[in-house]
PDB file of C-alpha atoms in Angstrom:
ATOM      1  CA  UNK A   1     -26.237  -6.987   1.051  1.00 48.00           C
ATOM      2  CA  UNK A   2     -22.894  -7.275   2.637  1.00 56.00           C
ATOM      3  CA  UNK A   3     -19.996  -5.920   0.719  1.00 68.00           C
ATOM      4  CA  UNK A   4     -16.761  -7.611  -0.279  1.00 73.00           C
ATOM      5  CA  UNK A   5     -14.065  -6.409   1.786  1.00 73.00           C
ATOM      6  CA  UNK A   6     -11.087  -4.914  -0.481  1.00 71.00           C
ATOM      7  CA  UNK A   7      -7.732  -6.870   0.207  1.00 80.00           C
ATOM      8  CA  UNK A   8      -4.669  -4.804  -0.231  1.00 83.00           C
ATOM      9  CA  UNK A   9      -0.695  -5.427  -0.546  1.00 87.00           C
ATOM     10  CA  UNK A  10       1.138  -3.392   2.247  1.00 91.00           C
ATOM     11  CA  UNK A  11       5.199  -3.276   1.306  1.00 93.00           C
ATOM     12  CA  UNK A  12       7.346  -1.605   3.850  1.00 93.00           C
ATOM     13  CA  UNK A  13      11.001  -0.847   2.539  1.00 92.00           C
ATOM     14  CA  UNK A  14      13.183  -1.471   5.707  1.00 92.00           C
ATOM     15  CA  UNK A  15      16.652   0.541   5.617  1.00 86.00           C
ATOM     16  CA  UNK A  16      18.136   2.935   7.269  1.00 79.00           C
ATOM     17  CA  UNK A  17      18.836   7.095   6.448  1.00 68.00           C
ATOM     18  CA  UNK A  18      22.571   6.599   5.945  1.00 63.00           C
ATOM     19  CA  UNK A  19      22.073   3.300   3.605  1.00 66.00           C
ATOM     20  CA  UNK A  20      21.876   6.064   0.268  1.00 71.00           C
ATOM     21  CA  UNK A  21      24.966   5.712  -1.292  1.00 64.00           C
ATOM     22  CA  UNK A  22      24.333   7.341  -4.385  1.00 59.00           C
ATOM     23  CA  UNK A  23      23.532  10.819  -2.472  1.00 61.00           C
ATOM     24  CA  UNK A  24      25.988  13.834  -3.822  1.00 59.00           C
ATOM     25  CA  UNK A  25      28.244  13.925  -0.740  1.00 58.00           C
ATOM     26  CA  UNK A  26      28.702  10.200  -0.729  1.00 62.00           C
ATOM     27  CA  UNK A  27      28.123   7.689   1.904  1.00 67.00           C
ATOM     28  CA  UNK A  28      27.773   8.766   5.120  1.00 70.00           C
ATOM     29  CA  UNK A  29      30.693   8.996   7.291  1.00 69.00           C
ATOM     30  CA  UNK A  30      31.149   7.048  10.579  1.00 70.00           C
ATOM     31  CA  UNK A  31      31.105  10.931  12.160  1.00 71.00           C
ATOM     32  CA  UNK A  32      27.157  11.742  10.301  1.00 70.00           C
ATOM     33  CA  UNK A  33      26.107   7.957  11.460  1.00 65.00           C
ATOM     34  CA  UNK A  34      27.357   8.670  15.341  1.00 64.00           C
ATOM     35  CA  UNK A  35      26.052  11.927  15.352  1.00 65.00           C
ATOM     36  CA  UNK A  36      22.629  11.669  14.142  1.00 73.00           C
ATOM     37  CA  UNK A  37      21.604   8.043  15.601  1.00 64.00           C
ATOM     38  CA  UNK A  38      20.752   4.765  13.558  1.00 72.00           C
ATOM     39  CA  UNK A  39      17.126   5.028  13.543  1.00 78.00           C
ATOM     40  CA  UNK A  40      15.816   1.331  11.741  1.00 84.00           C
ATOM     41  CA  UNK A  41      15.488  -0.593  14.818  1.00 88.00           C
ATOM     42  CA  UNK A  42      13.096   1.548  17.123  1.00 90.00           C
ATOM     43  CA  UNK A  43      11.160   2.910  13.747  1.00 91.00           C
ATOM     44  CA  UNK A  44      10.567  -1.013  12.496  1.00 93.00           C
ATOM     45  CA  UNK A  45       9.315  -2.184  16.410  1.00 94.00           C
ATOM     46  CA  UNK A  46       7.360   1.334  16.180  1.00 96.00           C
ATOM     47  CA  UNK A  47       5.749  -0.442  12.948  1.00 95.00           C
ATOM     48  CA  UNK A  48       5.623  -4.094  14.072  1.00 97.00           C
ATOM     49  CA  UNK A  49       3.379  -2.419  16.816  1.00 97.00           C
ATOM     50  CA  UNK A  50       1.335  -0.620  14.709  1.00 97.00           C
ATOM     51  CA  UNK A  51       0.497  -3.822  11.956  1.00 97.00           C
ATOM     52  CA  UNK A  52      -0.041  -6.026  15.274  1.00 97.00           C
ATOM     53  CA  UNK A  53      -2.817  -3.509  16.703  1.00 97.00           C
ATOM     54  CA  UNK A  54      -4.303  -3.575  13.494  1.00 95.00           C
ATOM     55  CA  UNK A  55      -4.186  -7.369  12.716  1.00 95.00           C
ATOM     56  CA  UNK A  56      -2.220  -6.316   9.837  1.00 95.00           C
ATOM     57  CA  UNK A  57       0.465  -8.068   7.407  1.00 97.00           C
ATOM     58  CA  UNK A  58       2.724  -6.896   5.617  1.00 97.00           C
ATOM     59  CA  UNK A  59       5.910  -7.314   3.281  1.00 97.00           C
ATOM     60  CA  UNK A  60       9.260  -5.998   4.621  1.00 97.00           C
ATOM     61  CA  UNK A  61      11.751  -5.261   2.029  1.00 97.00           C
ATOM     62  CA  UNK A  62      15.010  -5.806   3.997  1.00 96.00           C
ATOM     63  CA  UNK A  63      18.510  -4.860   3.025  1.00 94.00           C
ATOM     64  CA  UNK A  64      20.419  -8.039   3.506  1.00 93.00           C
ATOM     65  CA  UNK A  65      23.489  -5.763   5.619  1.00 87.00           C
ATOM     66  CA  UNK A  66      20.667  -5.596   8.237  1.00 85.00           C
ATOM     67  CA  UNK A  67      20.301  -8.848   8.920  1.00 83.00           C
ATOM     68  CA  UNK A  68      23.886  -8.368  10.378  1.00 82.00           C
ATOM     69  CA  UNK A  69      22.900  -5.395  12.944  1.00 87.00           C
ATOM     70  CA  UNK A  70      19.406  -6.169  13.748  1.00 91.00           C
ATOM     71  CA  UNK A  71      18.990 -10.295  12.773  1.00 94.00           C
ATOM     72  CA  UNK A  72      16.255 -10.788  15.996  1.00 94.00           C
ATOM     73  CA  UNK A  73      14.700  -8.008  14.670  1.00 93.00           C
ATOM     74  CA  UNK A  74      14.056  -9.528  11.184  1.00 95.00           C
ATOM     75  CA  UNK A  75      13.344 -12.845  13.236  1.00 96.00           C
ATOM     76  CA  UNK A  76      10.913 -11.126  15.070  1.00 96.00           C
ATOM     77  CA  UNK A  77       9.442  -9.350  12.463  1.00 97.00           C
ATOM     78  CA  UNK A  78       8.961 -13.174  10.331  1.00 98.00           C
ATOM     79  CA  UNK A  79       7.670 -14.875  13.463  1.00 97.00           C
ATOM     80  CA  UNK A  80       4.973 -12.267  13.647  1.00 97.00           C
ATOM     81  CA  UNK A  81       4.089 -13.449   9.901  1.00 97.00           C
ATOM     82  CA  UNK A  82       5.458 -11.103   8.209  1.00 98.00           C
ATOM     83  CA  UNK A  83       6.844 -11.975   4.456  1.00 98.00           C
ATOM     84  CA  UNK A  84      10.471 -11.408   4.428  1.00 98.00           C
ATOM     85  CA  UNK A  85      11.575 -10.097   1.187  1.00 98.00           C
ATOM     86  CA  UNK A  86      15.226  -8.902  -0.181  1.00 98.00           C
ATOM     87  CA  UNK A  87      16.267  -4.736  -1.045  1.00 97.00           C
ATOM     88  CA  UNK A  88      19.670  -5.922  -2.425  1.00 96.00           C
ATOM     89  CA  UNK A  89      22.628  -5.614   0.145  1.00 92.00           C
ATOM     90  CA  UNK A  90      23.580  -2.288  -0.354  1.00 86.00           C
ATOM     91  CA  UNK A  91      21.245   0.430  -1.548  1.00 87.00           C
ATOM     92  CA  UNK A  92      22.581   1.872  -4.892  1.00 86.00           C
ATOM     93  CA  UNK A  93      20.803   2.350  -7.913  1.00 89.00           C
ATOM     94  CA  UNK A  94      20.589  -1.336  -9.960  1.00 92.00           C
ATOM     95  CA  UNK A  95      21.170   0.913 -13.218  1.00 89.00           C
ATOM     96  CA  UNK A  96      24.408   2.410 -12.409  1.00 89.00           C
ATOM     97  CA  UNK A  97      25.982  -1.143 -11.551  1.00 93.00           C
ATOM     98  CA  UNK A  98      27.332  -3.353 -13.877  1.00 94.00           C
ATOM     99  CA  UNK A  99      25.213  -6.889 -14.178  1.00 95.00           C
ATOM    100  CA  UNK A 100      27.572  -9.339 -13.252  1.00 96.00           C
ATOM    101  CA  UNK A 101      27.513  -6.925  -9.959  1.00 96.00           C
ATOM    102  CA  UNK A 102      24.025  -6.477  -9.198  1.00 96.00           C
ATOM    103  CA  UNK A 103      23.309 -10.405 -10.023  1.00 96.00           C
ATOM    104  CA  UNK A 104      25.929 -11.404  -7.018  1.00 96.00           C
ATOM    105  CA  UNK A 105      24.661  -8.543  -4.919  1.00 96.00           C
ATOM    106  CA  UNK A 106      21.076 -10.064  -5.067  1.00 97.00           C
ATOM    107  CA  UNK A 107      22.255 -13.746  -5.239  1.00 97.00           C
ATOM    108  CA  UNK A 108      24.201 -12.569  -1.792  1.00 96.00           C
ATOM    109  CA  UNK A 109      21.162 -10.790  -0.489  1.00 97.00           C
ATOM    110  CA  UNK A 110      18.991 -13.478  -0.613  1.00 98.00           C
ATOM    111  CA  UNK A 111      20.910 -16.478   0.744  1.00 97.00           C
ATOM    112  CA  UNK A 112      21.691 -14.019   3.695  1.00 97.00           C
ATOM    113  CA  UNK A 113      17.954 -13.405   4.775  1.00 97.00           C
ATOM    114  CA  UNK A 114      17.081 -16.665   4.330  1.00 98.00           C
ATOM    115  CA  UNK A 115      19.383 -18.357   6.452  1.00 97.00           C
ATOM    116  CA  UNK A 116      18.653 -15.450   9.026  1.00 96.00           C
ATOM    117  CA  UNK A 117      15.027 -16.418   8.693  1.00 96.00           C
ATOM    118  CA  UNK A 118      14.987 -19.912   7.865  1.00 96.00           C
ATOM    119  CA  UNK A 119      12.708 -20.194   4.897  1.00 96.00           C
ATOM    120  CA  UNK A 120      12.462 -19.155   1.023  1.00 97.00           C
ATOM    121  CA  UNK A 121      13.256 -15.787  -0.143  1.00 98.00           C
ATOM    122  CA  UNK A 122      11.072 -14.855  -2.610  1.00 98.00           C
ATOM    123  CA  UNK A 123      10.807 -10.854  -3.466  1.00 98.00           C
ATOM    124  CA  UNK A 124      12.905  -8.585  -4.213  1.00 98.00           C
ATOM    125  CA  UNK A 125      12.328  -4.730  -4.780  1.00 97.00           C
ATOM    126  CA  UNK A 126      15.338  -2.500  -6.220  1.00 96.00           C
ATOM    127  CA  UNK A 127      16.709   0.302  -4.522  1.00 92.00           C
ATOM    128  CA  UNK A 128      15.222   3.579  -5.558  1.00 88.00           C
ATOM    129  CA  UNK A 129      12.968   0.995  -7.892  1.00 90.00           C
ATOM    130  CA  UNK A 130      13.304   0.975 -11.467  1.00 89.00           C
ATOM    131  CA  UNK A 131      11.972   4.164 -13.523  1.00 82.00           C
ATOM    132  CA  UNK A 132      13.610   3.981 -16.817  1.00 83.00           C
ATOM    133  CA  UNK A 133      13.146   1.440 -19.442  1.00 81.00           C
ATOM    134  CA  UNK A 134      16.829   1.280 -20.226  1.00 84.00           C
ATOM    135  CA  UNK A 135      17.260  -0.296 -16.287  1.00 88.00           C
ATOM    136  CA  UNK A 136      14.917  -3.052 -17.012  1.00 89.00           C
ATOM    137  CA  UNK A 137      17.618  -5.526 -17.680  1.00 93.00           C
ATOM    138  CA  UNK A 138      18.120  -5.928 -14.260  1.00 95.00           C
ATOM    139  CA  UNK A 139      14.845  -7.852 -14.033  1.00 94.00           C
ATOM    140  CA  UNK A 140      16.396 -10.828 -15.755  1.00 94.00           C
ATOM    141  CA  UNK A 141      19.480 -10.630 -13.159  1.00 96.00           C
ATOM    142  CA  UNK A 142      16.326 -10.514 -10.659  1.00 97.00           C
ATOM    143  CA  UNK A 143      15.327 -13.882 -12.251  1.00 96.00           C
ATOM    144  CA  UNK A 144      18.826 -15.644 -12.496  1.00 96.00           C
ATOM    145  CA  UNK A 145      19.277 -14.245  -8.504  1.00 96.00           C
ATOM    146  CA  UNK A 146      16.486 -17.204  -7.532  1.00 96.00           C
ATOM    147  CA  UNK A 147      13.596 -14.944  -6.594  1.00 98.00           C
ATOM    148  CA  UNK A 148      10.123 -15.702  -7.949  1.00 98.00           C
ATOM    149  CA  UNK A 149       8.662 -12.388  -8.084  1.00 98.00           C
ATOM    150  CA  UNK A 150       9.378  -8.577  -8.206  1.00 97.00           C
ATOM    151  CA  UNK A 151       8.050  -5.112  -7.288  1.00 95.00           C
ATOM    152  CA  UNK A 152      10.651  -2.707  -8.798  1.00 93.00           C
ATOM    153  CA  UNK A 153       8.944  -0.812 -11.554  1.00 87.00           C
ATOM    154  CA  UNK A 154       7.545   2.542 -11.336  1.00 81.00           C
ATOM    155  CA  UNK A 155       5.727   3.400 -14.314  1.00 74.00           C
ATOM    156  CA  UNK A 156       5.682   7.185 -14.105  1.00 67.00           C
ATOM    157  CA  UNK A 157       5.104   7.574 -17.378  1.00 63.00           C
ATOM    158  CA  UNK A 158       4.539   5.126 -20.872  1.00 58.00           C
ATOM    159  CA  UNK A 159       7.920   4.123 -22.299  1.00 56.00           C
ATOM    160  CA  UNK A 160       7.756   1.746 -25.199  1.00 57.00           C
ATOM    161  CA  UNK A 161      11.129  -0.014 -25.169  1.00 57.00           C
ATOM    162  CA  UNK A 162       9.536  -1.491 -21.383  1.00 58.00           C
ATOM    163  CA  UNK A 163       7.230  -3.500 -23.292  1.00 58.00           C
ATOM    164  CA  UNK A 164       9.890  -6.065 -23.526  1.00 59.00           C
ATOM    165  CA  UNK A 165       9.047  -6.267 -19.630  1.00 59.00           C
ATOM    166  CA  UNK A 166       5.829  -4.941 -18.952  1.00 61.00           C
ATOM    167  CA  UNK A 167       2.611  -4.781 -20.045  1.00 57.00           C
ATOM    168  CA  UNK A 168       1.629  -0.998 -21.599  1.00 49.00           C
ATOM    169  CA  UNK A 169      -0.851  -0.687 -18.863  1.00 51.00           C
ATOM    170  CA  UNK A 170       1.877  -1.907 -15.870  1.00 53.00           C
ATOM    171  CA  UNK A 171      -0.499  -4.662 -14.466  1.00 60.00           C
ATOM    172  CA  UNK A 172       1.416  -7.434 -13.088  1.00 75.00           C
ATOM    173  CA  UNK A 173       2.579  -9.842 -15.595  1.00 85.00           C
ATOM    174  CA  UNK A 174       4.514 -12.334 -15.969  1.00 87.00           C
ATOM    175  CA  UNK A 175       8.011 -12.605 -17.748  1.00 87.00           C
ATOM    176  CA  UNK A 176       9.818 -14.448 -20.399  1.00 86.00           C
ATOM    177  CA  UNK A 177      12.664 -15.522 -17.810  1.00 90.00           C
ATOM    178  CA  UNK A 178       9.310 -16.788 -15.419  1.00 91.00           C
ATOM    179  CA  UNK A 179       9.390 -14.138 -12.762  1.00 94.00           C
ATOM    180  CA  UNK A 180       6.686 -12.069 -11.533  1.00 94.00           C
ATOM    181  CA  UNK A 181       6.796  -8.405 -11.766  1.00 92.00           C
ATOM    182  CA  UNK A 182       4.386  -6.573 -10.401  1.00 90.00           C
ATOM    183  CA  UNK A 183       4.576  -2.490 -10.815  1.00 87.00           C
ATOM    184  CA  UNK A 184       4.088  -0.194  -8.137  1.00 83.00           C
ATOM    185  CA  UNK A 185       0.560   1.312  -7.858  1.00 79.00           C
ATOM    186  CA  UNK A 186      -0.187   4.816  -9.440  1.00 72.00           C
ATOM    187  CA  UNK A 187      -3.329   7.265  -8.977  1.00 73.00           C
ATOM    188  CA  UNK A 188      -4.165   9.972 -11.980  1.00 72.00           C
ATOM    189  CA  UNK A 189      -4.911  13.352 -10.697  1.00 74.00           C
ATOM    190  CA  UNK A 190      -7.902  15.120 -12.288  1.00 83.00           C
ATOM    191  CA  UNK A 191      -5.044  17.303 -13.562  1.00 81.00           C
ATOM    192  CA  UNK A 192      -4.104  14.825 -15.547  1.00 72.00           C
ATOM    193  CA  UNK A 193      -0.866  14.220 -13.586  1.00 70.00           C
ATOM    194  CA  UNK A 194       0.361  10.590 -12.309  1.00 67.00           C
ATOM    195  CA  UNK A 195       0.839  10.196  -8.547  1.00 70.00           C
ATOM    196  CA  UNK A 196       2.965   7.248  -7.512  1.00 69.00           C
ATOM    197  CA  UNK A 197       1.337   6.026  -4.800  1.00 72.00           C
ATOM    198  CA  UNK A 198       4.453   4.110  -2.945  1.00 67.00           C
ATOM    199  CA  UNK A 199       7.734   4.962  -1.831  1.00 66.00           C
ATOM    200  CA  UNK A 200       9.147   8.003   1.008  1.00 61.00           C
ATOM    201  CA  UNK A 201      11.288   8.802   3.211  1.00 52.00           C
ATOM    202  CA  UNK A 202      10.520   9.204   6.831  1.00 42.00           C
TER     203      UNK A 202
END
């Protein structure tokens, strides 16, 4: 008897080592940048290799400064079929930004990649995601930004003040303000520890 085959969601977060802004020394410098390379473009064709030899699609989460630097890249990567989705336009924690802030930084992102790409918007994924109940307000400058669905939440552990948001047991749910949220995926260890299973740097 033939199995079902198991469909699964592939995300990819597309920025580059010097976007952190929030690291202890501060943005990187012009100097750091020069000296150790820009790395996005070849790493992202690398990858657009890799999900074509595998028939594979996927979901790009794509800072919307990129689409300045690289825009036939994120072209190329949509006309492959692809699902071009926003990381905000500058990668800094949504919970140390005021909201009036983050809602025109993701209302920015996402008219920039979609007139790069030519067609609706619809994701967004936060910056370093969203790991504390008391950041969860950003979801509803998420909504008011125009996107339909999110993948921002990291449920590392049970926090009761996120059931405003999400459901206790993080499966995706849907929202008072109508958009999607959809927690990353986590694995329990036999030692009874939780194992995010999304998100590093390479």
């Amino acid at each position: 008897m033939p199995m079902n085959p198991v469909r699964n969601a592939l995300t990819i977060d597309v920025e580059d080592w010097y976007h952190d802004e929030s690291r202890g020394s501060g943005p990187a410098t012009d100097a750091e940048i020069a000296l150790h390379g820009p790395r996005v473009e070849e790493n992202l064709r690398r990858m657009l290799e890799i999900l074509e030899e595998t028939d594979t699609r996927a979901t790009l989460f794509c800072l919307a400064s990129l689409a300045g630097k690289h825009p036939e890249l994120l072209r190329e990567a949509h006309a492959r079929g692809h699902e071009i989705a926003s990381h905000g336009t500058r990668h800094l924690p949504l919970g140390d930004r005021k909201p009036d802030e983050v809602r025109e930084d993701l209302r920015r992102s996402r008219e920039t990649l979609e007139n790069l790409v030519g067609s609706p918007v619809a994701g967004f994924r936060a910056p370093f995601f969203l790991r504390e109940a008391a950041d969860l307000w950003a979801l509803d400058c998420v909504a008011e930004a125009g996107f339909q669905w999110d993948s921002s939440w990291l449920p590392l552990r049970y926090q009761p003040a996120a059931a405003e948001y999400i459901t206790p047991e993080g499966l995706p749910g849907r929202l008072a303000s109508g958009l999607w949220e959809f927690p990353l995926p986590l694995s329990q260890l036999p030692t009874g520890h939780t194992l995010p299973l999304a998100g590093g740097g390479f």
